[in-house]
Coordinates of C-alpha atoms and ligand atoms in Angstrom, one line a residue:
M1 CA 4.0 -42.5 -45.8
K2 CA 3.6 -38.7 -45.9
Y3 CA 4.5 -38.3 -49.5
Q4 CA 3.7 -41.0 -52.0
S5 CA 5.6 -39.5 -55.0
F6 CA 8.1 -36.9 -56.0
L7 CA 7.5 -34.8 -59.1
I8 CA 10.8 -34.3 -60.9
K9 CA 11.1 -31.0 -62.7
Y10 CA 13.7 -30.6 -65.4
A11 CA 14.4 -27.4 -67.2
E12 CA 16.9 -27.6 -69.9
I13 CA 16.0 -31.1 -71.1
G14 CA 12.6 -29.7 -72.0
I15 CA 14.1 -27.7 -74.8
K16 CA 16.1 -30.4 -76.5
G17 CA 13.7 -30.9 -79.4
K18 CA 13.9 -34.2 -81.1
N19 CA 16.5 -35.6 -78.8
R20 CA 14.3 -34.9 -75.8
H21 CA 13.6 -38.6 -75.2
V22 CA 17.3 -39.4 -75.1
F23 CA 17.8 -36.9 -72.3
E24 CA 14.7 -38.1 -70.5
E25 CA 15.7 -41.7 -70.7
A26 CA 19.2 -40.8 -69.4
L27 CA 17.6 -38.9 -66.5
V28 CA 15.3 -41.8 -65.6
H29 CA 18.4 -44.1 -65.7
Q30 CA 20.4 -41.8 -63.4
I31 CA 17.5 -41.4 -61.0
R32 CA 17.2 -45.2 -60.8
I33 CA 20.9 -45.5 -60.1
A34 CA 20.8 -42.8 -57.4
L35 CA 17.8 -44.5 -55.7
R36 CA 19.4 -48.0 -55.8
T37 CA 21.4 -47.2 -52.7
C38 CA 18.4 -45.9 -50.8
G39 CA 16.3 -48.1 -48.6
G40 CA 12.8 -48.7 -50.1
R41 CA 11.3 -49.5 -53.5
F42 CA 10.6 -46.9 -56.2
A43 CA 9.3 -46.6 -59.7
V44 CA 10.3 -43.9 -62.1
N45 CA 7.5 -43.0 -64.5
R46 CA 6.9 -40.5 -67.3
T47 CA 3.4 -39.4 -67.9
Y48 CA 1.8 -36.3 -69.5
G49 CA 5.3 -34.8 -70.1
R50 CA 6.2 -35.1 -66.4
M51 CA 8.4 -37.4 -64.5
F52 CA 7.5 -38.9 -61.2
V53 CA 9.3 -41.1 -58.6
D54 CA 6.6 -43.2 -57.0
C55 CA 7.4 -44.6 -53.7
L56 CA 6.3 -48.2 -53.4
S57 CA 7.3 -48.9 -49.9
E58 CA 8.4 -47.0 -46.8
Y59 CA 11.5 -44.9 -47.3
D60 CA 13.7 -42.2 -45.6
F61 CA 12.6 -38.8 -46.8
E62 CA 15.9 -37.1 -46.1
E63 CA 17.9 -39.9 -47.8
V64 CA 15.8 -39.9 -50.9
T65 CA 15.7 -36.1 -51.4
E66 CA 19.5 -35.9 -50.7
K67 CA 20.2 -38.5 -53.4
L68 CA 17.8 -36.9 -55.9
S69 CA 19.3 -33.4 -55.3
C70 CA 22.6 -34.8 -56.6
V71 CA 21.2 -36.0 -59.9
F72 CA 22.2 -33.7 -62.8
G73 CA 19.3 -32.8 -65.0
I74 CA 16.9 -32.3 -62.1
W75 CA 15.9 -28.7 -61.5
G76 CA 13.4 -29.2 -58.7
I77 CA 12.0 -32.0 -56.6
C78 CA 8.4 -31.7 -55.3
P79 CA 7.2 -34.0 -52.6
V80 CA 3.7 -35.0 -53.6
R81 CA 0.7 -36.2 -51.6
A82 CA -1.3 -38.6 -53.8
I83 CA -4.9 -39.1 -52.9
D84 CA -7.8 -40.9 -54.6
I85 CA -10.2 -39.1 -56.8
M86 CA -12.9 -37.5 -54.6
P87 CA -15.8 -35.1 -54.9
I88 CA -15.0 -31.4 -54.5
G89 CA -16.5 -31.3 -50.9
E90 CA -14.0 -33.9 -49.7
L91 CA -11.2 -32.4 -51.8
R92 CA -11.8 -29.1 -50.0
E93 CA -11.1 -30.9 -46.7
A94 CA -8.1 -32.7 -48.0
V95 CA -6.4 -29.6 -49.3
T96 CA -7.2 -27.6 -46.1
A97 CA -5.7 -30.4 -44.1
F98 CA -2.6 -30.5 -46.3
M99 CA -2.1 -26.7 -46.0
A100 CA -2.6 -26.8 -42.2
E101 CA -0.1 -29.6 -41.9
E102 CA 2.5 -28.0 -44.1
Y103 CA 2.1 -24.4 -42.9
P104 CA 0.8 -24.5 -39.4
S105 CA 1.3 -20.8 -38.7
G106 CA -0.9 -19.8 -41.6
D107 CA 0.9 -16.5 -42.0
H108 CA 1.4 -16.8 -45.8
T109 CA 0.0 -15.6 -49.1
F110 CA -1.0 -18.4 -51.4
K111 CA -2.7 -19.3 -54.7
V112 CA -4.2 -22.6 -55.8
K113 CA -3.2 -23.8 -59.3
T114 CA -5.1 -26.7 -60.7
R115 CA -4.3 -28.8 -63.8
R116 CA -7.2 -31.1 -64.8
L117 CA -5.7 -33.8 -67.0
N118 CA -8.5 -36.2 -66.2
K119 CA -11.4 -34.6 -68.1
E120 CA -13.9 -36.8 -66.3
Y121 CA -13.6 -34.7 -63.2
P122 CA -16.8 -32.7 -63.0
L123 CA -15.4 -29.3 -62.3
E124 CA -13.1 -27.3 -64.5
S125 CA -9.6 -26.1 -63.3
L126 CA -10.8 -22.5 -62.6
E127 CA -13.7 -23.8 -60.6
V128 CA -11.5 -26.1 -58.6
N129 CA -9.1 -23.2 -57.9
A130 CA -12.0 -21.1 -56.6
E131 CA -13.5 -23.8 -54.4
L132 CA -10.1 -24.8 -52.8
G133 CA -9.0 -21.2 -52.3
N134 CA -12.2 -20.5 -50.6
A135 CA -12.0 -23.6 -48.5
V136 CA -8.5 -22.7 -47.2
L137 CA -9.5 -19.1 -46.4
T138 CA -12.6 -20.2 -44.6
A139 CA -10.8 -22.8 -42.4
M140 CA -7.7 -20.7 -41.8
P141 CA -8.4 -17.0 -42.0
R142 CA -4.7 -16.1 -41.4
F143 CA -3.9 -17.1 -45.0
T144 CA -4.3 -14.5 -47.7
V145 CA -4.6 -14.9 -51.4
D146 CA -2.0 -13.4 -53.8
V147 CA -2.5 -14.4 -57.4
H148 CA 0.5 -12.6 -58.7
E149 CA 3.4 -13.4 -56.3
P150 CA 2.2 -15.9 -53.8
E151 CA 4.6 -17.3 -51.2
I152 CA 2.9 -20.7 -51.6
M153 CA 1.7 -22.1 -54.9
M154 CA -0.6 -24.9 -53.9
H155 CA -0.6 -27.3 -56.9
V156 CA -3.4 -29.6 -57.5
E157 CA -3.1 -32.1 -60.4
I158 CA -6.1 -34.2 -61.2
R159 CA -5.2 -37.4 -63.1
E160 CA -6.0 -41.0 -62.3
K161 CA -5.4 -39.8 -58.7
I162 CA -5.1 -36.3 -57.3
Y163 CA -1.7 -35.0 -56.6
L164 CA -1.0 -32.2 -54.1
Y165 CA 2.3 -30.4 -53.8
S166 CA 3.6 -27.0 -52.8
H167 CA 7.3 -27.4 -51.9
E168 CA 10.2 -27.5 -54.3
I169 CA 13.6 -28.7 -53.2
P170 CA 16.2 -27.5 -55.7
G171 CA 18.1 -30.0 -57.8
P172 CA 21.6 -29.4 -59.2
G173 CA 20.4 -28.5 -62.7
G174 CA 22.6 -29.4 -65.7
L175 CA 22.2 -32.4 -68.0
P176 CA 22.0 -36.1 -67.1
C177 CA 25.3 -37.8 -66.7
G178 CA 26.6 -39.7 -69.6
V179 CA 24.8 -37.9 -72.5
G180 CA 27.9 -36.0 -73.3
G181 CA 30.8 -38.6 -73.4
K182 CA 33.7 -38.8 -71.0
T183 CA 36.7 -36.7 -70.0
M184 CA 39.9 -37.2 -67.9
L185 CA 40.0 -34.9 -64.9
L186 CA 43.5 -34.0 -63.5
L187 CA 42.5 -34.3 -59.8
S188 CA 44.8 -32.9 -57.2
G189 CA 44.1 -32.6 -53.5
G190 CA 43.3 -28.9 -53.9
I191 CA 40.1 -26.8 -53.9
D192 CA 39.9 -26.2 -57.6
S193 CA 40.1 -29.5 -59.5
P194 CA 37.2 -31.2 -57.8
V195 CA 35.0 -28.2 -58.6
A196 CA 36.3 -28.3 -62.2
G197 CA 35.2 -31.9 -62.4
Y198 CA 31.8 -31.1 -61.0
M199 CA 31.3 -28.3 -63.5
V200 CA 32.1 -30.4 -66.5
A201 CA 30.1 -33.4 -65.2
K202 CA 27.1 -31.1 -64.7
R203 CA 26.9 -30.8 -68.5
G204 CA 26.3 -34.5 -68.8
V205 CA 29.9 -35.6 -69.1
R206 CA 31.3 -38.6 -67.3
L207 CA 34.7 -38.4 -65.5
D208 CA 37.8 -40.5 -65.2
A209 CA 40.4 -38.9 -63.0
V210 CA 44.1 -39.0 -62.7
Y211 CA 46.2 -38.2 -59.6
F212 CA 50.0 -37.7 -59.8
N213 CA 51.3 -39.1 -56.7
A214 CA 54.8 -38.5 -55.3
P215 CA 55.6 -41.2 -52.8
P216 CA 57.4 -41.1 -50.4
Y217 CA 57.4 -37.3 -50.5
T218 CA 53.6 -37.4 -50.3
S219 CA 51.9 -39.7 -47.8
E220 CA 49.2 -42.3 -47.9
R221 CA 47.0 -39.6 -46.3
A222 CA 47.4 -37.4 -49.4
L223 CA 46.2 -40.2 -51.6
Q224 CA 43.3 -40.9 -49.2
K225 CA 42.4 -37.2 -49.5
V226 CA 42.2 -37.4 -53.2
K227 CA 40.1 -40.6 -53.0
D228 CA 37.7 -38.8 -50.6
L229 CA 37.4 -35.9 -53.0
A230 CA 36.7 -38.2 -55.9
A231 CA 34.0 -39.9 -53.7
R232 CA 32.4 -36.5 -53.1
V233 CA 32.3 -35.7 -56.7
A234 CA 31.1 -39.2 -57.6
R235 CA 27.9 -38.5 -55.6
Y236 CA 27.0 -36.3 -58.5
T237 CA 28.7 -38.0 -61.4
G238 CA 28.3 -41.6 -60.6
P239 CA 31.4 -43.9 -60.4
I240 CA 34.8 -42.5 -61.2
C241 CA 37.9 -44.5 -62.2
L242 CA 40.7 -42.8 -60.4
H243 CA 44.2 -43.5 -62.0
N244 CA 46.9 -43.2 -59.4
I245 CA 50.2 -42.5 -61.1
N246 CA 53.6 -42.6 -59.5
F247 CA 55.2 -39.4 -60.7
T248 CA 58.2 -39.3 -58.3
P249 CA 60.9 -40.5 -60.7
I250 CA 59.9 -37.9 -63.3
Q251 CA 59.8 -35.1 -60.8
L252 CA 63.2 -36.0 -59.4
Y253 CA 64.6 -36.2 -62.9
I254 CA 63.2 -32.8 -63.9
Y255 CA 64.5 -31.4 -60.6
E256 CA 68.0 -32.7 -61.5
K257 CA 68.1 -31.6 -65.1
C258 CA 66.1 -28.4 -65.5
P259 CA 66.3 -24.9 -64.2
H260 CA 64.4 -24.7 -60.9
D261 CA 62.3 -21.7 -61.8
E262 CA 60.8 -23.8 -64.7
L263 CA 60.0 -26.9 -62.6
T264 CA 56.3 -26.3 -62.2
I265 CA 55.7 -25.6 -65.8
I266 CA 57.7 -28.6 -67.0
M267 CA 56.1 -30.8 -64.5
R268 CA 52.7 -29.6 -65.6
R269 CA 53.6 -30.4 -69.2
Y270 CA 54.5 -34.0 -68.3
M271 CA 51.3 -34.3 -66.3
M272 CA 49.3 -33.2 -69.3
R273 CA 51.2 -35.6 -71.6
I274 CA 50.6 -38.5 -69.4
A275 CA 47.0 -37.6 -68.7
E276 CA 46.5 -37.4 -72.4
I277 CA 47.9 -40.9 -73.0
L278 CA 45.6 -42.2 -70.3
A279 CA 42.7 -40.3 -71.7
K280 CA 43.0 -41.8 -75.1
K281 CA 43.5 -45.3 -73.6
N282 CA 40.2 -44.8 -71.7
D283 CA 38.0 -43.3 -74.4
C284 CA 38.0 -39.8 -72.9
L285 CA 37.4 -36.9 -75.3
G286 CA 39.3 -34.2 -73.5
L287 CA 41.2 -33.2 -70.3
V288 CA 39.8 -31.2 -67.5
T289 CA 41.9 -29.1 -65.1
G290 CA 41.1 -26.6 -62.2
E291 CA 43.2 -23.8 -63.7
S292 CA 42.0 -20.2 -63.6
I293 CA 43.7 -17.3 -65.2
G294 CA 46.3 -15.6 -63.0
Q295 CA 45.6 -17.7 -59.9
V296 CA 49.3 -18.7 -59.5
A297 CA 52.5 -18.3 -61.6
S298 CA 51.8 -21.5 -63.6
Q299 CA 48.4 -20.1 -64.6
T300 CA 49.2 -16.8 -66.4
L301 CA 48.0 -16.8 -70.0
T302 CA 51.5 -17.3 -71.2
A303 CA 52.1 -20.3 -68.8
L304 CA 48.7 -21.8 -69.8
G305 CA 49.7 -21.5 -73.4
V306 CA 53.0 -23.3 -72.8
T307 CA 51.2 -26.1 -70.8
N308 CA 48.6 -26.4 -73.5
E309 CA 51.0 -26.9 -76.4
V310 CA 51.8 -30.5 -75.4
C311 CA 48.2 -31.6 -75.8
T312 CA 46.3 -32.7 -78.8
L313 CA 43.0 -33.4 -77.1
P314 CA 41.0 -30.3 -76.0
V315 CA 41.7 -29.1 -72.5
F316 CA 38.6 -27.9 -70.6
R317 CA 39.2 -25.4 -67.9
P318 CA 35.7 -24.6 -66.5
L319 CA 37.0 -22.4 -63.8
I320 CA 39.0 -20.2 -66.1
G321 CA 37.1 -17.0 -65.3
F322 CA 36.3 -17.8 -61.7
D323 CA 37.7 -15.9 -58.7
K324 CA 39.0 -18.1 -55.9
E325 CA 36.1 -17.0 -53.7
E326 CA 33.6 -18.2 -56.3
I327 CA 35.3 -21.5 -56.5
V328 CA 35.3 -21.9 -52.8
Q329 CA 31.5 -21.3 -52.8
V330 CA 30.9 -24.1 -55.2
S331 CA 33.3 -26.4 -53.3
K332 CA 31.3 -25.7 -50.1
K333 CA 28.1 -26.4 -51.9
I334 CA 29.3 -29.8 -53.2
G335 CA 30.9 -30.8 -50.0
T336 CA 34.6 -30.9 -51.1
F337 CA 35.9 -27.8 -49.3
E338 CA 36.5 -29.3 -45.9
T339 CA 38.5 -32.2 -47.4
S340 CA 40.4 -29.9 -49.8
I341 CA 41.8 -27.7 -47.1
L342 CA 43.3 -30.6 -45.1
P343 CA 47.0 -29.8 -44.9
Y344 CA 48.5 -32.9 -46.6
E345 CA 51.3 -32.1 -48.9
D346 CA 50.9 -32.4 -52.6
C347 CA 53.6 -33.2 -55.2
C348 CA 53.6 -29.6 -56.5
T349 CA 54.1 -28.1 -53.0
I350 CA 57.2 -30.2 -52.4
F351 CA 59.0 -29.5 -55.7
V352 CA 57.9 -25.9 -56.0
A353 CA 60.5 -23.2 -56.9
K354 CA 60.8 -20.0 -54.8
H355 CA 60.4 -17.8 -57.8
P356 CA 58.7 -19.7 -60.6
V357 CA 58.7 -18.1 -64.1
T358 CA 55.4 -16.3 -64.8
K359 CA 56.2 -15.7 -68.5
P360 CA 57.8 -18.9 -69.7
R361 CA 58.9 -18.9 -73.4
A362 CA 57.8 -22.1 -75.2
E363 CA 61.1 -22.4 -77.1
V364 CA 63.2 -22.0 -73.9
I365 CA 61.1 -24.6 -72.1
R366 CA 61.3 -27.0 -75.1
A367 CA 65.1 -26.5 -75.2
H368 CA 65.4 -27.3 -71.4
E369 CA 63.2 -30.4 -71.8
K370 CA 65.8 -31.7 -74.2
N371 CA 68.0 -32.2 -71.1
L372 CA 65.6 -35.0 -70.3
S373 CA 65.7 -36.7 -73.6
E374 CA 68.0 -39.6 -72.4
K375 CA 65.5 -41.2 -70.0
I376 CA 62.2 -39.4 -70.1
G377 CA 60.5 -41.6 -72.8
D378 CA 61.1 -44.7 -70.7
M379 CA 60.1 -42.9 -67.5
V380 CA 56.8 -41.8 -69.0
A381 CA 56.1 -45.4 -70.1
E382 CA 57.1 -46.6 -66.6
A383 CA 54.8 -44.0 -64.9
I384 CA 51.9 -45.2 -67.1
S385 CA 52.7 -48.8 -66.2
T386 CA 52.2 -47.9 -62.5
D387 CA 48.6 -46.9 -63.2
E388 CA 46.6 -48.2 -60.3
I389 CA 42.9 -47.9 -61.0
I390 CA 40.9 -47.2 -58.0
L391 CA 37.1 -47.4 -58.4
I392 CA 35.3 -44.7 -56.6
G393 CA 31.5 -44.6 -56.1
A394 CA 28.5 -46.8 -56.0
D395 CA 28.7 -49.0 -59.1
S396 CA 32.4 -49.7 -59.0
E397 CA 32.0 -53.5 -59.3
K398 CA 30.0 -53.2 -62.5
I399 CA 32.5 -50.9 -64.1
L400 CA 35.4 -53.2 -63.1
K401 CA 33.5 -56.1 -64.7
R402 CA 32.9 -54.1 -67.9
R403 CA 36.6 -53.2 -68.1
E404 CA 37.5 -56.8 -67.7
D405 CA 35.0 -57.9 -70.3
E406 CA 36.4 -55.3 -72.7
A407 CA 40.1 -56.3 -72.1
Ligands
ATP1 P1 43.9 -27.4 -57.2 O1 43.3 -26.6 -56.1 O2 43.0 -28.0 -58.1 O3 45.1 -28.3 -56.8 P2 45.8 -25.3 -57.7 O4 45.2 -23.9 -57.5 O5 46.5 -25.9 -56.5 O6 44.6 -26.2 -58.1 P3 47.9 -26.0 -59.4 O7 48.6 -26.7 -58.3 O8 48.6 -25.0 -60.2 O9 46.6 -25.2 -58.9 O10 47.3 -27.0 -60.4 C1 46.6 -26.6 -61.5 C2 45.8 -27.9 -62.0 O11 46.7 -28.9 -62.4 C3 44.9 -28.5 -60.9 O12 43.7 -27.8 -60.8 C4 44.8 -29.9 -61.4 O13 43.8 -30.0 -62.4 C5 46.2 -30.2 -62.0 N1 47.1 -30.8 -61.0 C6 47.9 -30.2 -60.2 N2 48.6 -31.1 -59.4 C7 48.1 -32.3 -59.7 C8 48.3 -33.6 -59.2 N3 49.2 -33.9 -58.3 N4 47.6 -34.6 -59.8 C9 46.7 -34.4 -60.8 N5 46.4 -33.1 -61.2 C10 47.1 -32.1 -60.7
MG2 MG1 47.2 -27.9 -56.5

């Protein structure tokens, strides 16, 4: 085993004052969940204000670092070599060997940074720094010391054992999942909504998701695409309950009864209404969409206002100020992009008007929605009764059980 532990660095949790332990416990919990699907046994420990994942058996380095780099709340992951306490002479050799193995070319600037938490160790931190710096330079003269901006920070932590580390693999940042309640994500097959879900979840919020499906106008493949997107997002958020709603009858009814340049906006209002009912039923504290100002006709400020007016829950639009290119960058980073651009039709692309209104007036839209009054109440209830809950992500069985217990 090359690395016996991983030091977990967390940034923002560190400044949460009295609630710090709540965040730390949530992070430990999320790390345990993430590692449950890895081969190997691990222990997550907190000591001296630091968090470690100790590896208790052989494991796959790539797999473990991949899983950890999806856990919100982690800022950095440092693979650690743990060695027994040893006199400075032997420690000089151990650190030299570590540096030679990690950086065989030797063409780097470095600095040794020691923390001596075990006060029984006979040398002080500064003395250890000097000894080890000297040892590396003597053994490998290509290295040079730079105490201000070293390329390599060789960390040496002396505790019940001695920990050596110099690499840091970036984590996703944010806050551990679940500390901030739950929201309902309107998840389409596009580029934006998975990114929106990721952004909100990054702040510690759990997700349920709803997909408005339009069979037979949309295919099974379109639903599969949404499931795949949810699964990608679930790597970060943990399990997601995806609500698959049959929206076809409502769409056809709107198509029949309302002016076609208002289809998108009226459809969007019914999506929001249904999403809100589902959200309340499932203890969600808000709705999340992938809207961004001006991106399409239904996302002008006026249109967003008209869409928004049907909701009583807060609607979170984390991409509101993002350019498309910025959204694409995040979607590539989280691995949803390739799936999002698959060309399967979506309900909105099928029922879209050639020239949708960009400045809808709320009173006009409300008046046209009256055309629907005969059947729409029943149709909304019917749509909600089609709710097919698809469990996405690792712990699905446990969630299903909890829901059954609650029912
Ligand atoms: P996306 O890339 O997320 O599909 P978009 O740029 O295609 O967004 P719209 O189609 O106008 O934008 O949709 C705006 C938002 O409405 C989406 O980000 C999503 O949150 C929600 N939405 C749209 N269509 C659906 C759908 N079929 N099911 C669930 N939510 C949807
Ligand atoms: Mg879309």
